[in-house]
Coordinates of C-alpha atoms in Angstrom, one line a residue:
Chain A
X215 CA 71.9 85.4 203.9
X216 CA 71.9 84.1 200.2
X217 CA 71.0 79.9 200.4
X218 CA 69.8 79.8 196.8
X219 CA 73.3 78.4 196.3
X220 CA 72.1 74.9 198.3
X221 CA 70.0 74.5 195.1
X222 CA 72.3 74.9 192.8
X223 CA 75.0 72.3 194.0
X224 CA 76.9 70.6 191.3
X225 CA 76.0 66.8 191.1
X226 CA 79.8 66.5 190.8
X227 CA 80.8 68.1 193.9
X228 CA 78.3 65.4 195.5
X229 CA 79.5 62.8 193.8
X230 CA 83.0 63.6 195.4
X231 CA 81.4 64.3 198.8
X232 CA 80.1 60.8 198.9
X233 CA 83.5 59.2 197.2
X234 CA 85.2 60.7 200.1
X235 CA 82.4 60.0 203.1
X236 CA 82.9 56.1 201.7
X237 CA 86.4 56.3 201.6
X238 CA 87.8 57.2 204.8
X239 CA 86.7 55.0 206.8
X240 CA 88.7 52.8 204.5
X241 CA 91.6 54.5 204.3
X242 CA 92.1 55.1 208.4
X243 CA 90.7 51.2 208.3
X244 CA 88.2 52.6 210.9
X245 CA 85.1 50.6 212.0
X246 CA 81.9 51.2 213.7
X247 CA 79.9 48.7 216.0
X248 CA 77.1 46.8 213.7
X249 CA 73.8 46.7 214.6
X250 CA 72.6 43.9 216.1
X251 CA 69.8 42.2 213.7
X252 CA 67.1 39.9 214.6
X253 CA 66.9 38.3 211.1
X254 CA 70.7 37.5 211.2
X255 CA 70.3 36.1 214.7
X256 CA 67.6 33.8 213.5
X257 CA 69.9 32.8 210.1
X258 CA 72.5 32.2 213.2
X259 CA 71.0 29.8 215.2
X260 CA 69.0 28.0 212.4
X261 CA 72.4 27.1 211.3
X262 CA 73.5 26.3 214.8
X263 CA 70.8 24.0 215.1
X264 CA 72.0 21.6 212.6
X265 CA 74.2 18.2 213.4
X266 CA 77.8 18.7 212.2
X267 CA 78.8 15.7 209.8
X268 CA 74.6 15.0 208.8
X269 CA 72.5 16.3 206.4
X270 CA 74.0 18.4 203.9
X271 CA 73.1 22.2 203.7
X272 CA 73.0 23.4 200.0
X273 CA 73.7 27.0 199.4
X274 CA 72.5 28.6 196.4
X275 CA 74.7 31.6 195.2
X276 CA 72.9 33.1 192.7
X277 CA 74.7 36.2 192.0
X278 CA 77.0 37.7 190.0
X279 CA 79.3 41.0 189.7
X280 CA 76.1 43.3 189.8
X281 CA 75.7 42.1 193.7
X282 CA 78.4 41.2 194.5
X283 CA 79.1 44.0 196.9
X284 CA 76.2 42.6 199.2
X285 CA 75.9 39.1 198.6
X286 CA 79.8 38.0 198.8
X287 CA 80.2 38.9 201.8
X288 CA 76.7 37.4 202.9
X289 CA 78.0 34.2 201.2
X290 CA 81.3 34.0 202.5
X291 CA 79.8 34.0 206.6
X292 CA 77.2 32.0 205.9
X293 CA 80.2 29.7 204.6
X294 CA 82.3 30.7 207.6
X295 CA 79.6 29.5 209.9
X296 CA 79.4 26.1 208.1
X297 CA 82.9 25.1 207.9
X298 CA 83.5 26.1 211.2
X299 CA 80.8 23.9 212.2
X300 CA 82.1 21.5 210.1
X301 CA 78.7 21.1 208.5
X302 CA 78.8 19.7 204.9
X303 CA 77.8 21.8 202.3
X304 CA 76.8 21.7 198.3
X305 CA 77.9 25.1 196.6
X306 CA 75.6 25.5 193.5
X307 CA 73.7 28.7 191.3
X308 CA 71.2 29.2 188.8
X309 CA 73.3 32.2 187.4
X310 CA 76.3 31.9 184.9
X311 CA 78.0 34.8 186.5
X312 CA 78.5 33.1 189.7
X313 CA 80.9 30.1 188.2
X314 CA 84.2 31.5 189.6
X315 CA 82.9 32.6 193.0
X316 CA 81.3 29.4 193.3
X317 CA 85.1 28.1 193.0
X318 CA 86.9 30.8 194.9
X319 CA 85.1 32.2 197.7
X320 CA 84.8 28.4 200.0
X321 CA 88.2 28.3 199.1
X322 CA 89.5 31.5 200.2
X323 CA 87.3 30.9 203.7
X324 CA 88.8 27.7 204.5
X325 CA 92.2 29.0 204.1
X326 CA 91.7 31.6 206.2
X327 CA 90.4 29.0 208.2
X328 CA 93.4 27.0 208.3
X329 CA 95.7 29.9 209.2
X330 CA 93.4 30.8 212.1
X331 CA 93.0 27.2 213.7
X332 CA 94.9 24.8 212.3
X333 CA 92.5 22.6 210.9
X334 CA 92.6 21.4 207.5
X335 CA 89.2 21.9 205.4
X336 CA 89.2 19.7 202.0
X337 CA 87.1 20.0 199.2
X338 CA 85.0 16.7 198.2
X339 CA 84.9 16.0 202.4
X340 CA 84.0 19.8 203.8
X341 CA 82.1 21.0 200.2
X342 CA 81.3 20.6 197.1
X343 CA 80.8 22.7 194.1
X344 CA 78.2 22.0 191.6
X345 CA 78.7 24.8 189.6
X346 CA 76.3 26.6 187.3
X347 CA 73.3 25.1 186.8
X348 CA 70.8 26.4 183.8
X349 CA 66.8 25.4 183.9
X350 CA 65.7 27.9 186.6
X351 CA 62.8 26.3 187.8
X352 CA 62.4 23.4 185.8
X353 CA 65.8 22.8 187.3
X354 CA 65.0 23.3 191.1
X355 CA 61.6 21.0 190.6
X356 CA 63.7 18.8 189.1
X357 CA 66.3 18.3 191.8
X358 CA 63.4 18.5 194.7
X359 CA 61.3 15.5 193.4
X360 CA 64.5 13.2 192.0
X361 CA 64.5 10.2 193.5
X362 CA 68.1 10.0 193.0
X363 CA 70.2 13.1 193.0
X364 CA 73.7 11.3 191.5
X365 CA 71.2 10.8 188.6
X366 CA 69.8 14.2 188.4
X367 CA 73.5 16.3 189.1
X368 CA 75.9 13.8 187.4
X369 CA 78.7 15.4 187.8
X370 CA 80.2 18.7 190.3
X371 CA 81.8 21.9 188.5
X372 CA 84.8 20.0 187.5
X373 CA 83.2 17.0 185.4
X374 CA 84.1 14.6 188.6
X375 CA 81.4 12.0 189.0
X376 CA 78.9 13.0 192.5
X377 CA 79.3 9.2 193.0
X378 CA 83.3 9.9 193.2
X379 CA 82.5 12.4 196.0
X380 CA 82.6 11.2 200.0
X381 CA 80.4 14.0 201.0
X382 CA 77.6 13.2 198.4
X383 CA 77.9 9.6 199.3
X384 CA 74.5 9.4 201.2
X385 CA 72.7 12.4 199.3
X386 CA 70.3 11.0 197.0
X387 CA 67.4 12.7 197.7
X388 CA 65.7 16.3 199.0
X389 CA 65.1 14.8 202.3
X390 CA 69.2 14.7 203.0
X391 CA 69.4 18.1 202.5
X392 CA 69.0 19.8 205.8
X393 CA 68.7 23.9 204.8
X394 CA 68.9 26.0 201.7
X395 CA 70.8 29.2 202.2
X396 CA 69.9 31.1 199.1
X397 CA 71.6 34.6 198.5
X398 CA 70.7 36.9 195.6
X399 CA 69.8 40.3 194.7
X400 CA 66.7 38.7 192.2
X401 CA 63.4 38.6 194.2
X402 CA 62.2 36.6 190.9
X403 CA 65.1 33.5 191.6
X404 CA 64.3 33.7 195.5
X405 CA 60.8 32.9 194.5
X406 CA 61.2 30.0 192.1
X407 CA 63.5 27.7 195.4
X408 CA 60.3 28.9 197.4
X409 CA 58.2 27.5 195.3
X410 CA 59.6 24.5 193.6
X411 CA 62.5 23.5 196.3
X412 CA 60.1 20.9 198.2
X413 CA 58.2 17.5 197.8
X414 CA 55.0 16.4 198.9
X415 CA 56.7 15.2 202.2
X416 CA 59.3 17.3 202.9
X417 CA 60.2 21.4 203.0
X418 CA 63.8 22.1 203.7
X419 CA 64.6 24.7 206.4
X420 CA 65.2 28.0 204.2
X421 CA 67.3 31.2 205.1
X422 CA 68.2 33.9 202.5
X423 CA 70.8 36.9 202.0
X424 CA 68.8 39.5 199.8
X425 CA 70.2 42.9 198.7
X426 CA 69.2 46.2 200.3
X427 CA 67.0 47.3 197.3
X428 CA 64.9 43.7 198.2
X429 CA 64.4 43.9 202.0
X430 CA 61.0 45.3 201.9
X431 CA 59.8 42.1 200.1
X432 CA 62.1 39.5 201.7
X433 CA 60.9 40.7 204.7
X434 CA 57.4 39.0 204.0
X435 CA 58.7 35.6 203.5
X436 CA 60.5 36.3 207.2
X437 CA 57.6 37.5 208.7
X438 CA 55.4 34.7 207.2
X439 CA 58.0 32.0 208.7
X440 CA 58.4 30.6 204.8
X441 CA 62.0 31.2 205.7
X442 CA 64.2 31.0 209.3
X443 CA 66.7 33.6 209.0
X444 CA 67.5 36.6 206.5
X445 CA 70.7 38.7 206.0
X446 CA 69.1 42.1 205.6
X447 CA 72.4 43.7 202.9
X448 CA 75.3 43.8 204.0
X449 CA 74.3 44.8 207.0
X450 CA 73.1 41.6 208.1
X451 CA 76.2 40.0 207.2
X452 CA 78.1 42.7 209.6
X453 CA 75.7 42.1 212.4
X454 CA 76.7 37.9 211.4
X455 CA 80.5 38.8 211.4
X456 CA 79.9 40.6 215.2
X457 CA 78.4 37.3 216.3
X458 CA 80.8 34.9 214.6
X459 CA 83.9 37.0 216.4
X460 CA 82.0 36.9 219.7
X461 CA 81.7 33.5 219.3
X462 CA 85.1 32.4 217.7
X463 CA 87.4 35.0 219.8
X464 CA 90.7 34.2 217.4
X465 CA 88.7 35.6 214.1
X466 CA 90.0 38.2 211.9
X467 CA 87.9 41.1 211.3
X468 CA 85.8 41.0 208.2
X469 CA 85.0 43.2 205.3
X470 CA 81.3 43.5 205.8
X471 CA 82.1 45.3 209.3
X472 CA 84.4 48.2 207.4
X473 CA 81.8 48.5 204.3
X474 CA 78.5 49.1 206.7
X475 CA 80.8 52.0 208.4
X476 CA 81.5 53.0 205.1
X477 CA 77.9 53.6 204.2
X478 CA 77.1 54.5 207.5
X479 CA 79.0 57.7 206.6
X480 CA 78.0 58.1 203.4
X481 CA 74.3 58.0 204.8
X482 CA 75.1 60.8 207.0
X483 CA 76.1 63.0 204.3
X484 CA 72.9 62.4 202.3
X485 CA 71.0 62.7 205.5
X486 CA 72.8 66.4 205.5
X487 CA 72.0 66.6 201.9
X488 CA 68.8 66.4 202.0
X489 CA 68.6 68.9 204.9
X490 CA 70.8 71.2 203.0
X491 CA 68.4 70.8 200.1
X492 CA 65.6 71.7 202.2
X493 CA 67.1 74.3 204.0
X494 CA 67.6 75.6 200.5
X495 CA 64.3 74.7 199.1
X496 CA 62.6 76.9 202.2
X497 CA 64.7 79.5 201.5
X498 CA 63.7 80.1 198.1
X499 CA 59.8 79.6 198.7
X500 CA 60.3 82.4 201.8
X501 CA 61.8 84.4 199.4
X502 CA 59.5 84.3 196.8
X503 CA 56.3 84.9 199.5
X504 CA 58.5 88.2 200.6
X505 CA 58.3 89.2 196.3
X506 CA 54.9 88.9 196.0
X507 CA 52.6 91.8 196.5
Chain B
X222 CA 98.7 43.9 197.6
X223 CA 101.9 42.2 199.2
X224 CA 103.6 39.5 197.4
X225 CA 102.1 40.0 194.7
X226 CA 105.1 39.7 191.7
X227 CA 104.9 42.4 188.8
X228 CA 103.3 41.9 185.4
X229 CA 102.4 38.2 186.9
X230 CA 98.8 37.1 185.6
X231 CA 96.9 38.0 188.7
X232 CA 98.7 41.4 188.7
X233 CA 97.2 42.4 185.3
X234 CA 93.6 40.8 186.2
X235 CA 93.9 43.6 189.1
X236 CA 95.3 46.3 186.9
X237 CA 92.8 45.7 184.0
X238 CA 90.1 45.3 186.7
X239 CA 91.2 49.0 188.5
X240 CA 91.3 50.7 184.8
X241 CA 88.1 49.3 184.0
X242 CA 86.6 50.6 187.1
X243 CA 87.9 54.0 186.8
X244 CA 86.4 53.9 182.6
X245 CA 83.1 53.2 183.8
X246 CA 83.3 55.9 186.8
X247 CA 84.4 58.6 184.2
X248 CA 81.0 59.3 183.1
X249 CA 80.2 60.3 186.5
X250 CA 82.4 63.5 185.5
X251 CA 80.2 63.4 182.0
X252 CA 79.5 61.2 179.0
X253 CA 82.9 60.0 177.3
X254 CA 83.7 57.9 174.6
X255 CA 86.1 56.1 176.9
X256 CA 83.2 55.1 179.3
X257 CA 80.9 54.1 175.8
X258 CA 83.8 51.7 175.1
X259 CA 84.2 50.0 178.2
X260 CA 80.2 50.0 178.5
X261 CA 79.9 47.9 175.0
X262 CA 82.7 45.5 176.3
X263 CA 80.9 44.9 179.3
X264 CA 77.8 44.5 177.4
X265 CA 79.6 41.8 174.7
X266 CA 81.4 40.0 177.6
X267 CA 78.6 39.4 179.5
X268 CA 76.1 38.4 176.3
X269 CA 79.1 35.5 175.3
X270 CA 78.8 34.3 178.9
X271 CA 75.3 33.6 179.0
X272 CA 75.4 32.0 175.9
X273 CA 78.3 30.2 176.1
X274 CA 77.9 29.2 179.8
X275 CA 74.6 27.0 179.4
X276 CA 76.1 25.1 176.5
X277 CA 79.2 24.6 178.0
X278 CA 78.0 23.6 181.3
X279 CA 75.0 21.6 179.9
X280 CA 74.0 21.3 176.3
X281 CA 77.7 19.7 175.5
X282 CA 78.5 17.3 178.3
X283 CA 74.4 16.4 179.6
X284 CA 73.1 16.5 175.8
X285 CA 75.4 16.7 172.7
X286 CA 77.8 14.1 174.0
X287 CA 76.3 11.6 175.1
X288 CA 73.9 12.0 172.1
X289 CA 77.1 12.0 169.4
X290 CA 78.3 8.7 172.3
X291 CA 81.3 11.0 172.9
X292 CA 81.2 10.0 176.4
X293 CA 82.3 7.0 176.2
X294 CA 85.9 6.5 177.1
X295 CA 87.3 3.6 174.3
X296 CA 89.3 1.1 175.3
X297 CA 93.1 1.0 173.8
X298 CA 92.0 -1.3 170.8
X299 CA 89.4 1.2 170.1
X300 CA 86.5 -0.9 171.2
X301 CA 84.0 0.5 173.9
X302 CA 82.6 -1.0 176.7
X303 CA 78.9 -0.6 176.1
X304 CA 77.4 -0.5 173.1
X305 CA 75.5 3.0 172.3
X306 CA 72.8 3.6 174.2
X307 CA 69.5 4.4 171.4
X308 CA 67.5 6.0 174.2
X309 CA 69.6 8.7 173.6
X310 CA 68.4 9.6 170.1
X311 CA 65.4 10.8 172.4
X312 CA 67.1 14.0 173.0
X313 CA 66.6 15.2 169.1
X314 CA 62.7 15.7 169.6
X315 CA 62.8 18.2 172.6
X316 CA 66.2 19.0 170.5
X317 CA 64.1 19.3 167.0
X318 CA 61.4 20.5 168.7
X319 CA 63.0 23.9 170.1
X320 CA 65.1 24.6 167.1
X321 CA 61.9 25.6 165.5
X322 CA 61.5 28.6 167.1
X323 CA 64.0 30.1 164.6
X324 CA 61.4 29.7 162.1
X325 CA 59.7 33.1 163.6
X326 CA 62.3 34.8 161.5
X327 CA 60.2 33.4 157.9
X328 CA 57.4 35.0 157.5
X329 CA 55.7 31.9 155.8
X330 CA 56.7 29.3 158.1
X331 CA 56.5 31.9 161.8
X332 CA 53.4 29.3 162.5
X333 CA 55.8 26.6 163.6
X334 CA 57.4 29.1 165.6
X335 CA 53.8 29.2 167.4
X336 CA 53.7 25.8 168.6
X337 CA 57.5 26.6 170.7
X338 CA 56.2 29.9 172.0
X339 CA 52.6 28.0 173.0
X340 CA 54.1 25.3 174.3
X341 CA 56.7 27.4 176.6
X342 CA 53.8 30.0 177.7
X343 CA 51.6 26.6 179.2
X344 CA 54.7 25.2 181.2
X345 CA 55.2 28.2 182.4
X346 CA 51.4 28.9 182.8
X347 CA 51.3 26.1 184.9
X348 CA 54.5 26.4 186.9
X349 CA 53.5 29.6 188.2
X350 CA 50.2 28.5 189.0
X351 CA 51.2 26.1 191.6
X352 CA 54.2 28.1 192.9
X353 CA 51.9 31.0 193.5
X354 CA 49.4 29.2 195.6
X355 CA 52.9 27.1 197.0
X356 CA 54.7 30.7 197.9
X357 CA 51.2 32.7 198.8
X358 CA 49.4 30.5 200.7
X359 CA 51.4 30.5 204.2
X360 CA 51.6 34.8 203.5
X361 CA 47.7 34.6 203.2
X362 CA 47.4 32.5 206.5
X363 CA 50.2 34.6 208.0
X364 CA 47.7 37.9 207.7
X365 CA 44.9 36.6 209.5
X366 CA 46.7 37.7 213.3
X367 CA 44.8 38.4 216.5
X368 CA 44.4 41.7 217.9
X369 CA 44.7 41.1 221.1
X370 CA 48.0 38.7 222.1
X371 CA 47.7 37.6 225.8
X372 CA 50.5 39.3 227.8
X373 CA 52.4 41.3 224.9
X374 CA 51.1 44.6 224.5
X375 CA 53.9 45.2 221.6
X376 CA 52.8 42.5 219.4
X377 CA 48.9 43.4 220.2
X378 CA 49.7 46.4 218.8
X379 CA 52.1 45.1 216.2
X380 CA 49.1 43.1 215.0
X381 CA 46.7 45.8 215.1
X382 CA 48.8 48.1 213.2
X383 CA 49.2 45.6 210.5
X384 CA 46.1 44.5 210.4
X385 CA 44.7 48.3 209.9
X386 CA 48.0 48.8 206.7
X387 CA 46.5 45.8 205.3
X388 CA 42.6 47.2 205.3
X389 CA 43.3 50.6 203.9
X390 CA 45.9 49.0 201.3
X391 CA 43.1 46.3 200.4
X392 CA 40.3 49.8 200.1
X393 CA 42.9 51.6 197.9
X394 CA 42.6 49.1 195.5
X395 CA 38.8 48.1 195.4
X396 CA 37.0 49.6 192.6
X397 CA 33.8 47.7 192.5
X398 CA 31.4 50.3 193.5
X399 CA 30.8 54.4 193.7
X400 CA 32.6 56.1 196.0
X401 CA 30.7 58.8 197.8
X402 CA 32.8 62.1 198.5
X403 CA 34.0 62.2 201.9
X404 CA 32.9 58.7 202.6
X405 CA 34.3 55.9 204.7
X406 CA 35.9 54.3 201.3
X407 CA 37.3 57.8 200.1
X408 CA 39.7 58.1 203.8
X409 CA 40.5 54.7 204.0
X410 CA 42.0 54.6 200.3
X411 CA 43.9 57.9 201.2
X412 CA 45.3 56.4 204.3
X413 CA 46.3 53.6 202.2
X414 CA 47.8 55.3 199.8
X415 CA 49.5 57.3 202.4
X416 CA 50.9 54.3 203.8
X417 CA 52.2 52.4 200.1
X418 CA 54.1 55.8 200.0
X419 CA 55.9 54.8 203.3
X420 CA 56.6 51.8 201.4
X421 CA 57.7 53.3 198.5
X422 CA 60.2 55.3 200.5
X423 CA 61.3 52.4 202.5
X424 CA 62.2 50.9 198.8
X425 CA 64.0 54.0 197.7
X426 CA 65.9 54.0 201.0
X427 CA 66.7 50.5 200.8
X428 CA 67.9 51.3 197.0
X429 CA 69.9 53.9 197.7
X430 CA 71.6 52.0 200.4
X431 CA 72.5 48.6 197.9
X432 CA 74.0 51.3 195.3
X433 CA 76.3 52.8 197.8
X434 CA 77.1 49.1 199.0
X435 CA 78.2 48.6 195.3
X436 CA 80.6 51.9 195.3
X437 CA 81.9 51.0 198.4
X438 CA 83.0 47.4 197.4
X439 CA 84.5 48.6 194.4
X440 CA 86.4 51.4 196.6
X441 CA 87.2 48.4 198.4
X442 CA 89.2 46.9 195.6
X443 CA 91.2 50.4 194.1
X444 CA 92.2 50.8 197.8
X445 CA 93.1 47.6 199.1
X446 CA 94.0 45.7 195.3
X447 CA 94.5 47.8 192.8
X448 CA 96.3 50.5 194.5
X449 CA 99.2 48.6 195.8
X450 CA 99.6 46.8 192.6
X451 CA 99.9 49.7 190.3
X452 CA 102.0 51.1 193.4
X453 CA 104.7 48.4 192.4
X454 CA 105.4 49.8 189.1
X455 CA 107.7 52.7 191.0
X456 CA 108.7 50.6 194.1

């Protein structure tokens, strides 16, 4: 039987394969059960851990449209989790990108919120928004060793006074913020709230939401307890989504769940691919041997 | 996308957002001028946003207002409720001070240009010294592990494992004397370079899976967004 044709495939055809392999699962509106994750059950009880209505918990969305696939929905649970818990939080990012996600996406959870239980969720009380922030590192130092904070951030996304805001009342220094969730696809920005987010006295808890492509390395920083939880892609905000329904029965499935099934299709078909290939590859090489004198 | 009324504003964010999609997907069929235009006004959009972004959200309201006193709200009869603050006049030396890095485009004056580029290489010189030893210290201290963990045979081994990776990665990479053919030095840089190659793959793996993540979220949108809004043109 001829398999030099396994070679040979067009790119196109593959191209289609996997446009198809990601989309039916989204068509049909089919999901798979995640995997459960031991990095997003630590992010999960780190959070748990915290007093409702204490310390705030700042959450550092640094991403933009060129992650957004991964980190929204890491974002949005880790969001989920807090309001639910009706933990206050401080929305804020080092990336200019991330300005109207920073606006739309605590929204769009407490409203679906709302509709699920309800409660009512308001901004100033529940979260804040402080918007994009330039100065990378020079910026994070700066927050971590202010001795006043309403000096430091002035004003939140809108231009209203931090003084003006009930939640930021008692937040003046590092030592009232309780955790940083930090999500981003850039190892580089993960590093800089590593190393600058801290005083001489006191290290926030830290959790993080990498992308795929930056597991391998923000695995070390797991591993080396620098931080408590990590949401491995957007896998680790499925395996979050699982525990969030099991824990709040009434809650609508997510996207997260339907995306991982997605790729868990399309990861089949390269899987084939590349056995295809080989098969192919073989093939050829036994063909050659038979050739040769 | 139900109730979402036709030719409203958020309708044509959608619809622009769906055509733009499907422009920069073309070139996956092959290279088009359609893609090339969409690419450059992706590439202009996002260039005006990080330029315009930091001066909007800081250099006008933190620095160029209160340094022109255009922060201070008047009062009806036009007088103001504190005098000007000099202290801010502080801001032109940093200000001053920056602006000469546009002297690197004269070729007599590039000198001055010098002092910004020196200046900016020692604060960042510094910053990365102590957030290295901040960020590597507790990874260092995290690799020292004992081999043998009393009552958990999985993390003995974990630890063993590791500890072996860590060796061999450590021998690829030491250069300081002559490596004798077939010696101890020559295996153990093999099996380290054997195991970076895991790595590697794990990397590639991991890559693979954050591009299809991106497809999927944008298949996402034309299914579930953009789809039932262009649908409501015929409905």
């Amino acid at each position: 039987m001829k398999l030099s044709w396994l070679l040979n495939i067009d790119r196109r055809i593959i191209y289609l394969l996997v446009i198809v392999a990601l989309g039916i699962p989204l068509f049909i509106d089919y999901s798979l059960a995640p995997a459960p994750m031991k990095t997003a059950n630590s992010f999960y009880k780190a959070i748990e851990k915290i007093a409702p209505r204490g310390k705030i918990v700042l959450v550092a969305a640094d991403w933009g449209p060129g992650t957004q696939a991964e980190n929204e929905p890491q974002t949005a649970v880790a969001i989920e989790h807090l309001l639910r818990r009706r933990i206050p939080f401080a929305l804020i990012s080092n990336i200019p990108f991330a300005k109207p996600y920073l606006e739309q996406l605590p929204e769009t959870v407490a409203d679906r919120l709302e509709a699920e239980t309800g409660e009512q969720w308001d901004y100033g009380q529940d979260w804040v928004n402080l918007g994009y922030r330039p100065g990378g590192s020079i910026m994070i130092q700066g927050m971590a060793k202010a001795k006043d904070l309403h000096e430091v951030l002035k004003t939140d996304a809108e231009g209203t006074a931090i003084s003006e805001l009930p939640l930021m009342h008692n937040v003046r220094t590092i030592e009232d913020v309780a955790m940083l969730v930090e999500v981003t696809g850039s190892v580089g920005v993960f590093n800089s709230w590593i190393q600058f987010f801290r005083n001489d006295k006191y290290v926030p808890a830290m959790v993080h939401g990498c992308t795929a492509i930056t597991i391998p390395e923000a695995y070390i920083y797991y591993v080396s307890k620098q931080i408590v939880g990590l949401f491995e892609g957007v896998a680790g905000a499925a395996w979050y989504e699982e525990l969030l329904s099991e824990n709040y029965p009434k809650r609508e499935k997510g996207s997260a769940l339907q995306m991982m099934t997605a790729l868990s299709f399309a990861h089949l078909l390269i899987i084939a691919l590349i056995v295809l290939g080989n098969i192919g590859n073989l093939a050829a090489f036994m063909k050659n041997r038979r050739k040769q004198p | 996308m139900i109730g979402l009324e036709l030719f409203s504003l958020q309708w044509f964010e959608i619809f622009c957002g769906g055509f733009c999609v499907l422009a920069i997907f073309s070139f996956l069929a092959k290279e088009n001028p359609f893609y090339r235009i969409f690419e450059h006004l992706f590439i202009g959009i996002s260039a005006a946003i990080l330029i315009m972004e930091p001066i909007r959200t800081f250099l006008w309201p933190q620095a160029l207002k209160p340094l022109l006193g255009m922060d201070r709200i008047p009062f009806p009869d036009g007088t103001y409720p504190e005098p000007y603050a000099m202290s801010y006049l502080l801001f032109l030396v940093p200000m001053g001070f920056g602006l000469l890095y546009y002297f690197i485009l004269s070729p007599r004056h590039s000198w001055l240009a010098q002092l910004v580029i020196g200046f900016s290489l020692g604060v960042g010189a510094g910053l990365s010294f102590k957030g290295i030893i901040v960020e590597m210290t507790p990874q260092l201290t995290d690799s020292f592990r004992p081999l043998y963990v009393v009552g958990s045979f999985g993390e003995s081994l974990n630890n063993i494992f590791f500890i072996f990776v860590l060796l061999t990665v450590f021998s690829y990479f030491f250069f300081s004397f002559k490596r004798s053919p077939n010696g101890l030095m020559v295996k153990s840089s093999w099996i380290g370079r054997t195991m970076m190659m895991g790595c590697f793959g794990a990397f590639f793996g991991a890559t693979i899976m954050a591009r299809m993540a991106l497809l999927v979220e944008r298949l996402q949108f034309m299914i579930a967004q953009w789809w039932p809004a262009l649908s409501q043109l015929w409905r």
